[in-house]
mmCIF file of C-alpha atoms in Angstrom:
data_model
loop_
_atom_site.group_PDB
_atom_site.id
_atom_site.type_symbol
_atom_site.label_atom_id
_atom_site.label_comp_id
_atom_site.label_asym_id
_atom_site.label_seq_id
_atom_site.Cartn_x
_atom_site.Cartn_y
_atom_site.Cartn_z
ATOM 1 C CA MET A 1 -0.783 21.708 10.855
ATOM 2 C CA ASN A 2 -4.225 20.150 11.276
ATOM 3 C CA LEU A 3 -4.023 16.370 11.701
ATOM 4 C CA TYR A 4 -6.900 15.833 9.292
ATOM 5 C CA GLU A 5 -4.921 17.565 6.558
ATOM 6 C CA LEU A 6 -2.384 14.726 6.797
ATOM 7 C CA VAL A 7 -4.820 11.839 6.486
ATOM 8 C CA VAL A 8 -5.865 10.475 3.118
ATOM 9 C CA ASN A 9 -9.425 9.202 3.503
ATOM 10 C CA ASP A 10 -9.818 5.890 1.688
ATOM 11 C CA THR A 11 -12.776 3.556 2.092
ATOM 12 C CA GLU A 12 -11.918 1.263 -0.827
ATOM 13 C CA LYS A 13 -12.427 -2.401 0.069
ATOM 14 C CA ILE A 14 -9.965 -4.804 -1.516
ATOM 15 C CA ALA A 15 -10.117 -8.576 -1.081
ATOM 16 C CA LEU A 16 -6.823 -10.329 -0.464
ATOM 17 C CA ASN A 17 -7.752 -12.969 -3.043
ATOM 18 C CA ASP A 18 -7.891 -10.287 -5.725
ATOM 19 C CA LEU A 19 -4.165 -9.555 -5.310
ATOM 20 C CA LEU A 20 -1.194 -11.418 -6.723
ATOM 21 C CA PHE A 21 1.633 -12.324 -4.328
ATOM 22 C CA SER A 22 4.633 -14.554 -4.204
ATOM 23 C CA GLU A 23 3.873 -17.670 -2.145
ATOM 24 C CA GLU A 24 6.263 -16.437 0.555
ATOM 25 C CA ASN A 25 4.488 -13.086 0.887
ATOM 26 C CA LYS A 26 1.042 -14.669 0.783
ATOM 27 C CA THR A 27 1.918 -17.123 3.570
ATOM 28 C CA ALA A 28 3.298 -14.351 5.797
ATOM 29 C CA LEU A 29 0.307 -12.074 5.268
ATOM 30 C CA LEU A 30 -2.283 -14.789 5.860
ATOM 31 C CA GLN A 31 -0.516 -15.779 9.087
ATOM 32 C CA THR A 32 -0.550 -12.159 10.283
ATOM 33 C CA ILE A 33 -4.255 -11.800 9.512
ATOM 34 C CA LYS A 34 -5.045 -15.028 11.382
ATOM 35 C CA GLU A 35 -3.052 -13.869 14.407
ATOM 36 C CA HIS A 36 -5.070 -10.663 14.628
ATOM 37 C CA LYS A 37 -8.353 -12.475 14.233
ATOM 38 C CA TYR A 38 -7.458 -14.586 17.283
ATOM 39 C CA ILE A 39 -5.511 -11.926 19.176
ATOM 40 C CA ASP A 40 -7.505 -12.302 22.413
ATOM 41 C CA GLU A 41 -7.051 -16.070 22.498
ATOM 42 C CA LEU A 42 -3.305 -15.744 21.867
ATOM 43 C CA LYS A 43 -2.994 -13.203 24.689
ATOM 44 C CA LYS A 44 -4.139 -15.860 27.156
ATOM 45 C CA TYR A 45 -0.891 -17.707 26.446
ATOM 46 C CA ASN A 46 1.244 -14.517 26.474
ATOM 47 C CA LEU A 47 1.783 -14.881 22.730
ATOM 48 C CA LYS A 48 2.337 -11.575 20.958
ATOM 49 C CA VAL A 49 1.012 -10.969 17.456
ATOM 50 C CA ASP A 50 3.141 -9.502 14.691
ATOM 51 C CA HIS A 51 1.852 -6.030 13.926
ATOM 52 C CA LYS A 52 4.763 -4.144 12.339
ATOM 53 C CA ILE A 53 5.185 -4.820 8.639
ATOM 54 C CA LEU A 54 7.565 -3.282 6.108
ATOM 55 C CA LEU A 55 6.760 -3.664 2.415
ATOM 56 C CA HIS A 56 9.621 -2.805 0.080
ATOM 57 C CA GLY A 57 10.435 -3.111 -3.583
ATOM 58 C CA TYR A 58 9.431 -1.715 -6.927
ATOM 59 C CA SER A 59 6.831 1.015 -7.275
ATOM 60 C CA GLY A 60 3.411 -0.050 -8.532
ATOM 61 C CA CYS A 61 3.764 -3.698 -7.472
ATOM 62 C CA GLY A 62 1.004 -3.814 -4.873
ATOM 63 C CA LYS A 63 2.273 -2.378 -1.587
ATOM 64 C CA THR A 64 -0.579 0.093 -1.088
ATOM 65 C CA THR A 65 -3.292 -2.339 -2.219
ATOM 66 C CA THR A 66 -1.818 -4.954 0.127
ATOM 67 C CA ALA A 67 -2.268 -2.609 3.091
ATOM 68 C CA LYS A 68 -5.871 -1.941 2.053
ATOM 69 C CA ALA A 69 -6.541 -5.677 1.667
ATOM 70 C CA ILE A 70 -5.209 -6.395 5.169
ATOM 71 C CA ALA A 71 -7.477 -3.697 6.604
ATOM 72 C CA THR A 72 -10.438 -5.168 4.697
ATOM 73 C CA ALA A 73 -9.687 -8.702 5.902
ATOM 74 C CA LEU A 74 -9.590 -7.542 9.527
ATOM 75 C CA ASN A 75 -12.533 -5.136 9.160
ATOM 76 C CA LYS A 76 -10.353 -2.277 10.404
ATOM 77 C CA ASN A 77 -10.204 1.338 9.336
ATOM 78 C CA ILE A 78 -7.062 2.254 7.444
ATOM 79 C CA VAL A 79 -5.242 5.496 8.140
ATOM 80 C CA ILE A 80 -3.219 6.434 5.068
ATOM 81 C CA ILE A 81 -0.689 9.203 5.439
ATOM 82 C CA ASN A 82 0.663 11.367 2.667
ATOM 83 C CA LEU A 83 4.195 11.713 3.967
ATOM 84 C CA SER A 84 4.978 14.590 1.618
ATOM 85 C CA THR A 85 2.626 16.698 3.774
ATOM 86 C CA LEU A 86 4.066 15.314 6.998
ATOM 87 C CA ILE A 87 7.576 16.662 6.582
ATOM 88 C CA SER A 88 8.082 20.114 8.055
ATOM 89 C CA SER A 89 11.060 22.426 7.835
ATOM 90 C CA ARG A 90 10.384 23.632 11.380
ATOM 91 C CA ILE A 91 12.556 21.868 13.937
ATOM 92 C CA GLY A 92 10.513 19.421 15.986
ATOM 93 C CA GLU A 93 7.371 19.897 13.890
ATOM 94 C CA THR A 94 7.789 16.665 11.895
ATOM 95 C CA SER A 95 8.205 14.572 15.033
ATOM 96 C CA LYS A 96 5.075 16.189 16.453
ATOM 97 C CA ASN A 97 3.130 15.384 13.275
ATOM 98 C CA VAL A 98 4.300 11.758 13.286
ATOM 99 C CA LYS A 99 3.285 11.303 16.934
ATOM 100 C CA ALA A 100 -0.183 12.738 16.229
ATOM 101 C CA VAL A 101 -0.663 10.226 13.405
ATOM 102 C CA PHE A 102 0.398 7.259 15.569
ATOM 103 C CA ASP A 103 -1.895 8.453 18.378
ATOM 104 C CA LYS A 104 -4.862 8.621 15.989
ATOM 105 C CA ALA A 105 -4.244 5.098 14.677
ATOM 106 C CA SER A 106 -3.834 3.732 18.211
ATOM 107 C CA ARG A 107 -7.102 5.294 19.396
ATOM 108 C CA GLU A 108 -8.959 3.749 16.454
ATOM 109 C CA ARG A 109 -7.123 0.387 16.618
ATOM 110 C CA ALA A 110 -6.645 0.912 12.915
ATOM 111 C CA VAL A 111 -4.213 -0.081 10.211
ATOM 112 C CA LEU A 112 -1.690 2.738 9.879
ATOM 113 C CA PHE A 113 -0.156 2.847 6.409
ATOM 114 C CA LEU A 114 2.883 5.062 5.872
ATOM 115 C CA ASP A 115 3.938 5.223 2.239
ATOM 116 C CA GLU A 116 7.384 6.441 1.148
ATOM 117 C CA PHE A 117 8.573 5.566 4.640
ATOM 118 C CA ASP A 118 12.182 6.404 3.718
ATOM 119 C CA GLN A 119 11.230 10.092 3.956
ATOM 120 C CA ILE A 120 10.939 9.872 7.739
ATOM 121 C CA GLY A 121 12.798 6.665 8.554
ATOM 122 C CA LYS A 122 16.050 7.231 6.716
ATOM 123 C CA SER A 123 19.381 6.386 8.257
ATOM 124 C CA ARG A 124 20.766 8.731 10.877
ATOM 125 C CA ASP A 125 24.101 8.441 9.055
ATOM 126 C CA ALA A 126 22.627 9.814 5.816
ATOM 127 C CA GLU A 127 23.833 13.149 4.510
ATOM 128 C CA ASP A 128 21.263 15.763 5.378
ATOM 129 C CA THR A 129 21.121 19.503 5.846
ATOM 130 C CA ASP A 130 19.950 18.979 9.418
ATOM 131 C CA VAL A 131 21.556 15.834 10.798
ATOM 132 C CA GLY A 132 20.403 16.631 14.321
ATOM 133 C CA GLU A 133 16.773 16.896 13.267
ATOM 134 C CA MET A 134 16.911 13.600 11.350
ATOM 135 C CA LYS A 135 18.424 11.827 14.366
ATOM 136 C CA ARG A 136 15.669 13.197 16.594
ATOM 137 C CA LEU A 137 13.047 12.085 14.082
ATOM 138 C CA ALA A 138 14.532 8.571 13.837
ATOM 139 C CA ASN A 139 14.571 8.315 17.638
ATOM 140 C CA THR A 140 10.928 9.423 17.749
ATOM 141 C CA ILE A 141 9.972 6.804 15.154
ATOM 142 C CA ILE A 142 11.719 4.068 17.145
ATOM 143 C CA GLN A 143 9.891 5.021 20.339
ATOM 144 C CA LEU A 144 6.508 5.214 18.605
ATOM 145 C CA ILE A 145 6.993 1.823 16.971
ATOM 146 C CA ASP A 146 8.144 0.236 20.232
ATOM 147 C CA TYR A 147 5.067 1.423 22.143
ATOM 148 C CA LEU A 148 2.495 0.828 19.410
ATOM 149 C CA PRO A 149 -0.399 -1.273 20.813
ATOM 150 C CA ALA A 150 -0.609 -4.812 19.443
ATOM 151 C CA ASP A 151 -4.152 -4.282 18.160
ATOM 152 C CA THR A 152 -2.917 -1.516 15.837
ATOM 153 C CA LEU A 153 -1.140 -2.593 12.671
ATOM 154 C CA LEU A 154 1.690 -0.500 11.303
ATOM 155 C CA ILE A 155 2.399 -1.085 7.614
ATOM 156 C CA CYS A 156 5.174 0.946 6.023
ATOM 157 C CA ALA A 157 6.179 0.962 2.369
ATOM 158 C CA THR A 158 9.348 2.101 0.655
ATOM 159 C CA ASN A 159 11.115 1.785 -2.677
ATOM 160 C CA PHE A 160 14.452 2.478 -0.967
ATOM 161 C CA TYR A 161 14.958 -0.283 1.582
ATOM 162 C CA ASN A 162 18.697 0.349 2.033
ATOM 163 C CA SER A 163 18.151 3.950 3.080
ATOM 164 C CA ILE A 164 16.087 3.007 6.155
ATOM 165 C CA ASP A 165 17.853 3.326 9.503
ATOM 166 C CA LYS A 166 19.023 -0.124 10.649
ATOM 167 C CA ALA A 167 17.671 0.348 14.162
ATOM 168 C CA ILE A 168 14.245 1.124 12.680
ATOM 169 C CA LEU A 169 14.422 -1.873 10.343
ATOM 170 C CA ARG A 170 14.935 -4.184 13.318
ATOM 171 C CA ARG A 171 11.588 -3.057 14.742
ATOM 172 C CA PHE A 172 9.644 -4.635 11.890
ATOM 173 C CA GLN A 173 8.723 -8.244 12.621
ATOM 174 C CA ILE A 174 7.820 -8.842 8.978
ATOM 175 C CA ARG A 175 9.705 -7.501 5.956
ATOM 176 C CA LEU A 176 8.319 -8.444 2.556
ATOM 177 C CA LYS A 177 9.908 -7.690 -0.801
ATOM 178 C CA PHE A 178 7.706 -6.922 -3.806
ATOM 179 C CA GLU A 179 9.260 -7.860 -7.141
ATOM 180 C CA MET A 180 8.324 -6.770 -10.657
ATOM 181 C CA PRO A 181 5.850 -9.297 -12.110
ATOM 182 C CA ASN A 182 7.049 -11.734 -14.764
ATOM 183 C CA ASN A 183 5.140 -12.377 -18.011
ATOM 184 C CA GLU A 184 3.079 -15.231 -16.565
ATOM 185 C CA GLU A 185 2.024 -13.163 -13.549
ATOM 186 C CA LEU A 186 1.110 -10.232 -15.796
ATOM 187 C CA ASP A 187 -0.993 -12.520 -18.010
ATOM 188 C CA ILE A 188 -2.948 -13.646 -14.946
ATOM 189 C CA TYR A 189 -3.445 -10.007 -13.973
ATOM 190 C CA TYR A 190 -4.472 -9.017 -17.501
ATOM 191 C CA ASP A 191 -7.043 -11.830 -17.517
ATOM 192 C CA LYS A 192 -8.502 -10.516 -14.244
ATOM 193 C CA LEU A 193 -8.734 -6.963 -15.584
ATOM 194 C CA LEU A 194 -10.141 -7.886 -18.993
ATOM 195 C CA PHE A 195 -12.744 -10.318 -17.646
ATOM 196 C CA HIS A 196 -15.178 -7.462 -16.896
ATOM 197 C CA PHE A 197 -15.190 -6.115 -20.468
ATOM 198 C CA PRO A 198 -17.080 -7.437 -23.537
ATOM 199 C CA ASP A 199 -15.341 -10.298 -25.348
ATOM 200 C CA HIS A 200 -14.778 -8.339 -28.548
ATOM 201 C CA LEU A 201 -12.791 -5.706 -26.623
ATOM 202 C CA GLN A 202 -10.492 -8.136 -24.838
ATOM 203 C CA ASP A 203 -8.259 -9.079 -27.771
ATOM 204 C CA ILE A 204 -5.650 -6.348 -27.380
ATOM 205 C CA PRO A 205 -1.832 -6.399 -27.458
ATOM 206 C CA ARG A 206 -0.347 -6.992 -24.021
ATOM 207 C CA THR A 207 2.605 -5.032 -22.668
ATOM 208 C CA TYR A 208 5.220 -6.695 -20.463
ATOM 209 C CA ASN A 209 8.180 -5.689 -18.270
ATOM 210 C CA ILE A 210 5.931 -3.274 -16.398
ATOM 211 C CA SER A 211 4.404 -3.106 -12.918
ATOM 212 C CA TYR A 212 0.857 -4.094 -11.976
ATOM 213 C CA ALA A 213 -0.073 -0.414 -11.651
ATOM 214 C CA GLU A 214 1.269 0.318 -15.126
ATOM 215 C CA ALA A 215 -0.606 -2.686 -16.548
ATOM 216 C CA LYS A 216 -3.849 -1.459 -14.967
ATOM 217 C CA ASP A 217 -3.352 2.046 -16.367
ATOM 218 C CA TYR A 218 -2.615 0.568 -19.800
ATOM 219 C CA ILE A 219 -5.775 -1.550 -19.815
ATOM 220 C CA HIS A 220 -7.995 1.267 -18.580
ATOM 221 C CA THR A 221 -6.597 3.737 -21.120
ATOM 222 C CA THR A 222 -7.001 1.238 -23.967
ATOM 223 C CA MET A 223 -10.527 0.293 -22.950
ATOM 224 C CA LYS A 224 -11.664 3.893 -22.634
ATOM 225 C CA ARG A 225 -10.320 4.600 -26.097
ATOM 226 C CA GLN A 226 -12.085 1.567 -27.609
ATOM 227 C CA ILE A 227 -15.406 2.162 -25.844
ATOM 228 C CA ILE A 228 -15.480 5.839 -26.830
ATOM 229 C CA ALA A 229 -14.627 4.936 -30.433
ATOM 230 C CA GLU A 230 -17.557 2.478 -30.507
ATOM 231 C CA LEU A 231 -19.935 5.062 -29.039
ATOM 232 C CA GLU A 232 -18.839 7.691 -31.535
ATOM 233 C CA LEU A 233 -19.327 5.233 -34.403
ATOM 234 C CA LEU A 234 -22.809 4.369 -33.133
ATOM 235 C CA GLU A 235 -23.702 8.055 -32.858
ATOM 236 C CA GLN A 236 -22.479 8.666 -36.398
ATOM 237 C CA GLN A 237 -24.516 5.723 -37.718
ATOM 238 C CA GLN A 238 -27.625 7.020 -35.962
ATOM 239 C CA LEU A 239 -27.023 10.486 -37.392
ATOM 240 C CA ASN A 240 -26.624 9.081 -40.903
ATOM 241 C CA GLU A 241 -29.869 7.128 -40.536
ATOM 242 C CA THR A 242 -31.668 10.277 -39.376
ATOM 243 C CA ILE A 243 -30.373 12.249 -42.367
ATOM 244 C CA ALA A 244 -31.294 9.471 -44.763
#
């Protein structure tokens, strides 16, 4: 498989200030970013920077956008891998693919973002049709993480934290949990999203008990519907005036 078939090209720039975090997560992420900005100075004192981060929790709560924001803050390229294309039924092929991805990120001193990390980092005790292959893959992951250069950030995301192999979990210096937003947090997010639209379109019912991604989809769908309805009404009025 061609390495470039595995990489999702994404040049979207996201500012960290545009995201909503718990105070605990925000503090940890800002510290990591500062460490990498001053990595050369810290090396002089044999101080190692944290560069292996695991983001876990509910889907749609900001794990992918967090990885993009970190890359933006550090002015690094981000290598995003679609893990569904990484898994191969051929013995040894998946490990080979994973190594190629890590090598690419290391060469570019990039941010390597692996989503749905449980697909390749699951426990070696898990039931699987090929236990031997999964053990070999887990061992490969451990070795690649251990030898990852400090100037390359590895950010992995999963919705299934408990399925990750414990030996792999120990490799991550930072593990951050992403919770579903409460009503107050969603209101702040809604205000951010609605700010860019005309005032008369902003007064819409708000939906709660959903993720940030679901809230964004809801707003965009609602706004498209309202804007199109206004345009169609305007066109009809213009047509009526022409006929008259």
